[in-house]
CSV table of C-alpha atoms and ligand atoms in Angstrom, one decimal:
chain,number,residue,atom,x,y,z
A,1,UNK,CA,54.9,100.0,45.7
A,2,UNK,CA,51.4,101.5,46.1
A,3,UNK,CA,50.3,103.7,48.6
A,4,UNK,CA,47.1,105.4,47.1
A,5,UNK,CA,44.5,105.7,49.8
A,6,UNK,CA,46.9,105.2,52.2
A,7,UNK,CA,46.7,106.8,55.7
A,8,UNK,CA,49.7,108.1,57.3
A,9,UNK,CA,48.9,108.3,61.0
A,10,UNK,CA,51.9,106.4,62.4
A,11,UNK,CA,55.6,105.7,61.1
A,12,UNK,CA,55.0,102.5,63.0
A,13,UNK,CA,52.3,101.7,59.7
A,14,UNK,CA,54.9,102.2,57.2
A,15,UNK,CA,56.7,99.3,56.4
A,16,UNK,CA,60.8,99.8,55.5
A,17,UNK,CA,59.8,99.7,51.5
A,18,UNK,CA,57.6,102.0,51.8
A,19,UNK,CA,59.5,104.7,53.6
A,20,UNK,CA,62.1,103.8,50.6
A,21,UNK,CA,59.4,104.7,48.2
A,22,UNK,CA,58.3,107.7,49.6
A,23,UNK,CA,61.9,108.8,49.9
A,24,UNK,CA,62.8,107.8,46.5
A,25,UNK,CA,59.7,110.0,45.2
A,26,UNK,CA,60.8,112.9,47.5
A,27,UNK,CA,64.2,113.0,45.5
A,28,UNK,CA,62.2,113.3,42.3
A,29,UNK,CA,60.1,116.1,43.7
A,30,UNK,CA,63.2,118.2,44.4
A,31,UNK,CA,65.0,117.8,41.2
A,32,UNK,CA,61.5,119.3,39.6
A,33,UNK,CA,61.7,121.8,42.1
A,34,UNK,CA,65.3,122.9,41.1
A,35,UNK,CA,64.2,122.6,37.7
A,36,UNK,CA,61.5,125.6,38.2
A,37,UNK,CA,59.1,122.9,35.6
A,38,UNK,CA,55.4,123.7,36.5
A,39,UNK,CA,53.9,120.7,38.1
A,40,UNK,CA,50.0,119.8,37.2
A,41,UNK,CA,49.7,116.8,38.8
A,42,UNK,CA,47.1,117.4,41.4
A,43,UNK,CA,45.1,120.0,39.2
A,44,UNK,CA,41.0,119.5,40.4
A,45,UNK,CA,42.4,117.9,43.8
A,46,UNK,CA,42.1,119.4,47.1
A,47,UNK,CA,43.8,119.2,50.0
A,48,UNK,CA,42.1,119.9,53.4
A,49,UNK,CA,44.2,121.3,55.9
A,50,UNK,CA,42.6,121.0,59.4
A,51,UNK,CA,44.7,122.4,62.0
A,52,UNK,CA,43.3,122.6,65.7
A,53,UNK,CA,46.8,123.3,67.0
A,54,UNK,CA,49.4,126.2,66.0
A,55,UNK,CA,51.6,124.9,63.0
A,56,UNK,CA,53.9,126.9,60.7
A,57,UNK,CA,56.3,124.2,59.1
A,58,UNK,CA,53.6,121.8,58.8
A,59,UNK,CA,50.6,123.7,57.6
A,60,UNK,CA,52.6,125.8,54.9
A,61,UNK,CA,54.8,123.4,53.7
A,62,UNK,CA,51.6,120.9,52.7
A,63,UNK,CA,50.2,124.2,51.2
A,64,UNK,CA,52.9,124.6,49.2
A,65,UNK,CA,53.5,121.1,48.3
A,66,UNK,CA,49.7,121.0,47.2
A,67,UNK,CA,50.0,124.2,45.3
A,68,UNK,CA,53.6,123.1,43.7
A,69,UNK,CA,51.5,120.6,41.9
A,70,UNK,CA,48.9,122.3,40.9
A,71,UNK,CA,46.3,121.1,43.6
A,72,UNK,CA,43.7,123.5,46.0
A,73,UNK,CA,44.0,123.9,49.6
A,74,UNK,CA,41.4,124.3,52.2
A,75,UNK,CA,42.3,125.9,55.5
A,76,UNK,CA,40.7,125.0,59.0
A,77,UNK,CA,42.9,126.7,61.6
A,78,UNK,CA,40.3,128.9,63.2
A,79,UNK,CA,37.8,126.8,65.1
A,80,UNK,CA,35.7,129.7,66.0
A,81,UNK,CA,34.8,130.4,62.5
A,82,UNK,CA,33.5,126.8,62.1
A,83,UNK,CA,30.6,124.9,63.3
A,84,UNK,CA,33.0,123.5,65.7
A,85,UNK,CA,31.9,126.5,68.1
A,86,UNK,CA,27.9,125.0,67.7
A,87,UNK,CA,29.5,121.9,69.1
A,88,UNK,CA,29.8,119.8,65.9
A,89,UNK,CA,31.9,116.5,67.2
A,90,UNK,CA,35.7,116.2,65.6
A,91,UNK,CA,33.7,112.8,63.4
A,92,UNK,CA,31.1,115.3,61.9
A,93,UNK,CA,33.4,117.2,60.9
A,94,UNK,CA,35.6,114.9,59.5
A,95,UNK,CA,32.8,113.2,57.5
A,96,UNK,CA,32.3,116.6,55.7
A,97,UNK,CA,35.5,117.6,55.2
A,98,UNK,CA,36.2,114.1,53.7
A,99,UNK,CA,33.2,114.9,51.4
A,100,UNK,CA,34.5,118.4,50.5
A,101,UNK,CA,38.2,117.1,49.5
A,102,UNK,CA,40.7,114.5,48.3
A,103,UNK,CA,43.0,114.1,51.4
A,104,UNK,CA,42.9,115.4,54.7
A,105,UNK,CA,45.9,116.9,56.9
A,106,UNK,CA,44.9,116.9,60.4
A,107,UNK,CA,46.5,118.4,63.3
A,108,UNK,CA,44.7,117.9,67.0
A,109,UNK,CA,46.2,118.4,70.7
A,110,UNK,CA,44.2,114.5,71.1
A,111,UNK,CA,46.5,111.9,70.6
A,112,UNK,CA,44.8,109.3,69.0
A,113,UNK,CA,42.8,111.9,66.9
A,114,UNK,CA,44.4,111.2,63.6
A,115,UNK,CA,43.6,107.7,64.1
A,116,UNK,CA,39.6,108.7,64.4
A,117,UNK,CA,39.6,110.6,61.6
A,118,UNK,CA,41.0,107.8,59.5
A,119,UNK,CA,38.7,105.4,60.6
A,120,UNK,CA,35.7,107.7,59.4
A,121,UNK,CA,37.4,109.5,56.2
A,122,UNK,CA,37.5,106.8,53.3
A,123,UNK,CA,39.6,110.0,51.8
A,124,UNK,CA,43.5,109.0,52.9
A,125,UNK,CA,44.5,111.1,56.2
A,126,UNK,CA,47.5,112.5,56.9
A,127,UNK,CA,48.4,112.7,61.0
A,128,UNK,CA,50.2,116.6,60.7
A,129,UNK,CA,51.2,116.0,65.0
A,130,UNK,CA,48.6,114.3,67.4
A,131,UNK,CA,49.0,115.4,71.0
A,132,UNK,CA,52.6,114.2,72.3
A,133,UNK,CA,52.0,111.1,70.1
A,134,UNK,CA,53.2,110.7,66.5
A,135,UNK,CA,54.3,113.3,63.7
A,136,UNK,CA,54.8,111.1,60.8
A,137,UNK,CA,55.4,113.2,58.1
A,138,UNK,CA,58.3,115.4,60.3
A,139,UNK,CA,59.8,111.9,60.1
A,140,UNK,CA,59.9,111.2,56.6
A,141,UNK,CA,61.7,114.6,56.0
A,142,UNK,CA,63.9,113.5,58.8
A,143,UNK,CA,65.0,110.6,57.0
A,144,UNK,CA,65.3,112.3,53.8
A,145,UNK,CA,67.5,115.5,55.4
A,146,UNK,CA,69.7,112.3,57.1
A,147,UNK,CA,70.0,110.5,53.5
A,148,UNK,CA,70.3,113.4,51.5
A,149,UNK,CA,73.0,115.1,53.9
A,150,UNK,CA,75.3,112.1,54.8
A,151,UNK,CA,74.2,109.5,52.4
A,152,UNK,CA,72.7,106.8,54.4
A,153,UNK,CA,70.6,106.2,57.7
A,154,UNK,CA,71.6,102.5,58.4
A,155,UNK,CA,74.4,102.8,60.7
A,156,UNK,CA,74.5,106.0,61.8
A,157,UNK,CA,74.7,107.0,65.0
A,158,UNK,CA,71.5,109.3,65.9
A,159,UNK,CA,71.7,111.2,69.0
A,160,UNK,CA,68.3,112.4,69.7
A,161,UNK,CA,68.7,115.3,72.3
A,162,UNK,CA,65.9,116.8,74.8
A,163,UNK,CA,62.6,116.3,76.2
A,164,UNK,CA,62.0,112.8,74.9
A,165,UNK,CA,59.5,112.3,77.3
A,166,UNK,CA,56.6,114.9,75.7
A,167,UNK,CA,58.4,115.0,72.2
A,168,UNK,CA,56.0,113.6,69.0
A,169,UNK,CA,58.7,114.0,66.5
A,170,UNK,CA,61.1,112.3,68.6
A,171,UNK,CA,58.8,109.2,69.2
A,172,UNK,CA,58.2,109.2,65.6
A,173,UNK,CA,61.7,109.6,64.6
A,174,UNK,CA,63.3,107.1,67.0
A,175,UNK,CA,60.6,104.0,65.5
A,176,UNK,CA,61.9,105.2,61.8
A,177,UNK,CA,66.0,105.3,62.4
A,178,UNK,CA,65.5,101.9,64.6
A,179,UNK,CA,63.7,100.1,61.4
A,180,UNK,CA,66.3,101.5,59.3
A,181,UNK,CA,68.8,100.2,61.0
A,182,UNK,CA,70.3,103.4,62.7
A,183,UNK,CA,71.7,103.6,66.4
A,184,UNK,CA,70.3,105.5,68.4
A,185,UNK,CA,71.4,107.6,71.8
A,186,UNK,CA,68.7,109.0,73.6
A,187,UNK,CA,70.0,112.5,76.1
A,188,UNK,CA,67.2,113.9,78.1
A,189,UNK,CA,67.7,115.4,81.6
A,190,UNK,CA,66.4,112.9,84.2
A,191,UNK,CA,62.7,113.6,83.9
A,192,UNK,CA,62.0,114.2,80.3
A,193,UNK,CA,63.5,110.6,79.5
A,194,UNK,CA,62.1,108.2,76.5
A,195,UNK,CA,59.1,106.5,78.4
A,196,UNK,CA,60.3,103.2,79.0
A,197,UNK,CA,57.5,101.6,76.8
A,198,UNK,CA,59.1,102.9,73.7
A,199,UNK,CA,61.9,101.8,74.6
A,200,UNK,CA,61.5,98.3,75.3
A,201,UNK,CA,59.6,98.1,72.0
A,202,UNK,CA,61.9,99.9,69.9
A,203,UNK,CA,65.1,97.3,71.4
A,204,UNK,CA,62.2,94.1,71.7
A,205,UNK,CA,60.4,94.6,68.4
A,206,UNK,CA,62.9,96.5,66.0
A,207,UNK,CA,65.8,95.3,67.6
A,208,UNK,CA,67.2,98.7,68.2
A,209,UNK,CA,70.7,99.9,69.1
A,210,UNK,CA,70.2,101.8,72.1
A,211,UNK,CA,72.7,103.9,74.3
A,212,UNK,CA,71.0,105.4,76.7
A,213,UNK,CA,72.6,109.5,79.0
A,214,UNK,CA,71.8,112.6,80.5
A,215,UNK,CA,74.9,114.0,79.9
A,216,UNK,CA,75.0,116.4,76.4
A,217,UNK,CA,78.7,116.4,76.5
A,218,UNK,CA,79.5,112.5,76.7
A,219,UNK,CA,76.4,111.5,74.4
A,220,UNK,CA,77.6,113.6,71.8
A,221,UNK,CA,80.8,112.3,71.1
A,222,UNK,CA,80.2,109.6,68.5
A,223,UNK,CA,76.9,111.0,67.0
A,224,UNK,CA,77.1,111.5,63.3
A,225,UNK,CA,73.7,113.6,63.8
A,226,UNK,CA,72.1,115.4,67.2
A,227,UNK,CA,68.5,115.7,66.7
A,228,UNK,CA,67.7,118.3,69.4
A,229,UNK,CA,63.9,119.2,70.3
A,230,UNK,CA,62.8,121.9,72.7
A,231,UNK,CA,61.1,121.6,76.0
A,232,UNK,CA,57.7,121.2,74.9
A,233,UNK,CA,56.4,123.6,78.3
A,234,UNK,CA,52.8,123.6,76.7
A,235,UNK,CA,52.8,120.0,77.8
A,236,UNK,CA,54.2,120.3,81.0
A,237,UNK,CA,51.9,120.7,84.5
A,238,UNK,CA,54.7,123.1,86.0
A,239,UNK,CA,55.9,125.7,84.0
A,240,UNK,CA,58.3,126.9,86.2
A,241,UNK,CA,60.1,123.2,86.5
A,242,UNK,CA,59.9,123.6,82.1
A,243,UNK,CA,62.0,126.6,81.8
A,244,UNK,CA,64.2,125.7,85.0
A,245,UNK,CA,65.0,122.2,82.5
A,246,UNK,CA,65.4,124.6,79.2
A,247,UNK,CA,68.6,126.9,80.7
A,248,UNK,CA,69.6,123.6,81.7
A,249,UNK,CA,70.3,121.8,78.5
A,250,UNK,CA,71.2,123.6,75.8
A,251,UNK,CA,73.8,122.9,72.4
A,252,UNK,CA,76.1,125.8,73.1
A,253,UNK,CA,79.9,125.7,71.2
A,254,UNK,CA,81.3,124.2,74.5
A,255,UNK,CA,79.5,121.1,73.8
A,256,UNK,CA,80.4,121.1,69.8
A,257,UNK,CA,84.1,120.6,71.3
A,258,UNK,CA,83.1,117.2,72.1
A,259,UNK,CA,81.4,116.4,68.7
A,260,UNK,CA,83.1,114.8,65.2
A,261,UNK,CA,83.6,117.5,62.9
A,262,UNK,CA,81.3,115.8,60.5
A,263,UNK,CA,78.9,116.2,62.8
A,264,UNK,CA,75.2,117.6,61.4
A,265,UNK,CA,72.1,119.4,63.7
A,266,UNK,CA,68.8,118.9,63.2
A,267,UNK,CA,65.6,120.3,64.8
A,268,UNK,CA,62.0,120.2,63.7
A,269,UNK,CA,61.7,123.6,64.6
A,270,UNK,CA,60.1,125.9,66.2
A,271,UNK,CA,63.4,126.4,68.8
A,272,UNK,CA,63.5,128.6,71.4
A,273,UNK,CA,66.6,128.3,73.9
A,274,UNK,CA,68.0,124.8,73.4
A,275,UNK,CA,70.4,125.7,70.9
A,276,UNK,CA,72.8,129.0,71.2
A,277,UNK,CA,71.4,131.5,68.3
A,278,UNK,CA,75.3,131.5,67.6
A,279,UNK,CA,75.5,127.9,66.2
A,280,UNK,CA,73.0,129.1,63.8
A,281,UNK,CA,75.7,130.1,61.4
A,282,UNK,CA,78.1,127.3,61.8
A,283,UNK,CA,78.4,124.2,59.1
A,284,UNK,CA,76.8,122.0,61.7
A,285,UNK,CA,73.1,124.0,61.7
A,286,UNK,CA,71.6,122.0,59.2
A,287,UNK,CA,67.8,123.0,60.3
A,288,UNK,CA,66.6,125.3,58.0
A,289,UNK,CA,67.5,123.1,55.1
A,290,UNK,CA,65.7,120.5,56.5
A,291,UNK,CA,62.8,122.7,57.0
A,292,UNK,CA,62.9,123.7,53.0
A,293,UNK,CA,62.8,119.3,52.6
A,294,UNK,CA,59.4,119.7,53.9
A,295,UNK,CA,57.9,120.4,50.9
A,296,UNK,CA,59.2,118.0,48.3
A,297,UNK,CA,58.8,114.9,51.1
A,298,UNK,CA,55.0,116.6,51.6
A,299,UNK,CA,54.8,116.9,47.4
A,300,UNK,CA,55.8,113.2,47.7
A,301,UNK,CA,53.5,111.9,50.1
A,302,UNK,CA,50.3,113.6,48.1
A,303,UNK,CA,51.5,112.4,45.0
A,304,UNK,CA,51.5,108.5,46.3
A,305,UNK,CA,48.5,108.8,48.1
A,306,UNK,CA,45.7,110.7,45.9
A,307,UNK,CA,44.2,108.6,43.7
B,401,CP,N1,58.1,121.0,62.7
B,401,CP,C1,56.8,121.3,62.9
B,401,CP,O1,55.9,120.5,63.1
B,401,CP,O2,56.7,122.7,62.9
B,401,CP,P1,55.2,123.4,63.1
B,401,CP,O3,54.7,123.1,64.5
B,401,CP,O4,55.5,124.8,62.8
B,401,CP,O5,54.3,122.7,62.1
């Protein structure tokens, strides 16, 4: 399967064989890792990383993936230092980046933004988290932390735990485990619930599995995964109403009672309160690993797309 030039702005573009592919390629990318072999695949490439919103995971982890195969990276993360400040539109500066690189990463609080700059880049564009939209490339590491740690996504039951409602990755995520063929339960608190759009296209057009609680405790039970996000408060009008929600509903060892044994967590990280810094240490924290799957899924997704 080809991908060069693709764009990745949505997991909704990616077909089911191509999310194979690019999972099948991350595999590869880790065993070269592990084998500490010095990669020179991307040597005279360059990798623009255009960030207009704070990013650790995302930002580094393409660095490091560019740089693990030999590749360049250029950093946008400052807009003051840029010509941004003069009043230089988001295309502008798009159309020079694309001229000054071989692929673009972009993060921007605009949803929809990703989806400009693919339109005016003919350089393939990576959406690194667009507003509460879509983060597409946290999903693909998803998948691959799912496969890699239990084997297989199809038939799994996913419990996707938290503020649905303002959540990228969880948006993204949900579209990915329904065209795989996973089940889904979506917990949120009454208020930060799945919009209903979603979810009548996720059960209408992917014919998705859908159980649907605000109860942690009762959701929990037959998950083989719980996929926990953190109230995303930047996004909310009412920050009092935000924090009020995240002492609410939390993943505390009370609630692991109710869970199979088997049972993995996963978070895109950052977290703040929504899991108990205790559980941290336990066999079911499985975050940070996913976290390190970052960069061979990001080594991956370069590799297929740059001509
Ligand atoms: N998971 C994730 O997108 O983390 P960052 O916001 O740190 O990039």
């Amino acid at each position: 399967m080809n991908l060069k030039s693709k764009n990745i702005v949505s997991v909704r573009d990616l077909s089911k064989e191509e999310i194979k592919t690019i999972l099948q390629k991350a595999k590869e990318m880790e065993e070269l890792l592990n084998s500490n072999k010095s990669l020179d695949t991307m040597r005279g490439k360059i990798l623009a990383n255009m960030f207009f919103e704070p990013s650790t995971r995302t930002k580094f982890s393409f660095a490091s993936a560019m740089q693990k195969l030999g590749g360049q990276v250029l950093t946008l993360e400052d807009t003051e230092s840029t010509s941004i400040v003069k009043g230089e539109s988001l295309i502008d500066t798009i159309k020079m980046m694309e001229k000054y690189s071989d692929l673009i990463v972009i993060r921007h609080p605009r949803e929809g933004s990703a989806r400009l700059a693919a339109e005016v880049s003919s350089k393939p564009v990576i959406n690194g988290g667009d507003g509460a939209n879509q983060h597409p490339t946290q999903t693909l590491l998803d998948l691959y932390t799912i496969r890699r740690l239990k084997g297989k996504i199809e038939g799994l039951n996913v419990a996707l735990i938290g503020d649905l409602k303002h959540g990228r990755v969880m948006k993204s995520l949900a579209y990915a485990l329904a065209r795989l063929d996973a089940r889904l339960t979506l917990i949120a608190p009454i208020g930060m619930e799945m919009p209903q759009v979603i979810v009548e296209e996720l059960i209408e057009k992917f014919d998705a599995d859908i159980m649907r609680t605000t109860s942690i405790t009762s959701g929990i039970k037959e998950a083989d995964v719980a996929y926990v996000c953190r109230v995303q408060t930047e996004r909310f009008e009412d920050v009092y109403e935000a924090e009020k929600m995240q002492r609410a509903f939390r993943i505390t060892q009370d609630v692991l009672k109710h869970a199979k044994d088997e049972l993995i967590i996963l978070h895109a990280l950052p977290k703040t309160t929504e899991i108990d810094p205790k559980i941290d240490e336990t066999r079911y924290a499985k975050y940070y690993q996913q976290a390190f799957y970052g960069v061979p899924v990001r080594m991956a997704i370069i590799s297929l797309l740059v001509k």
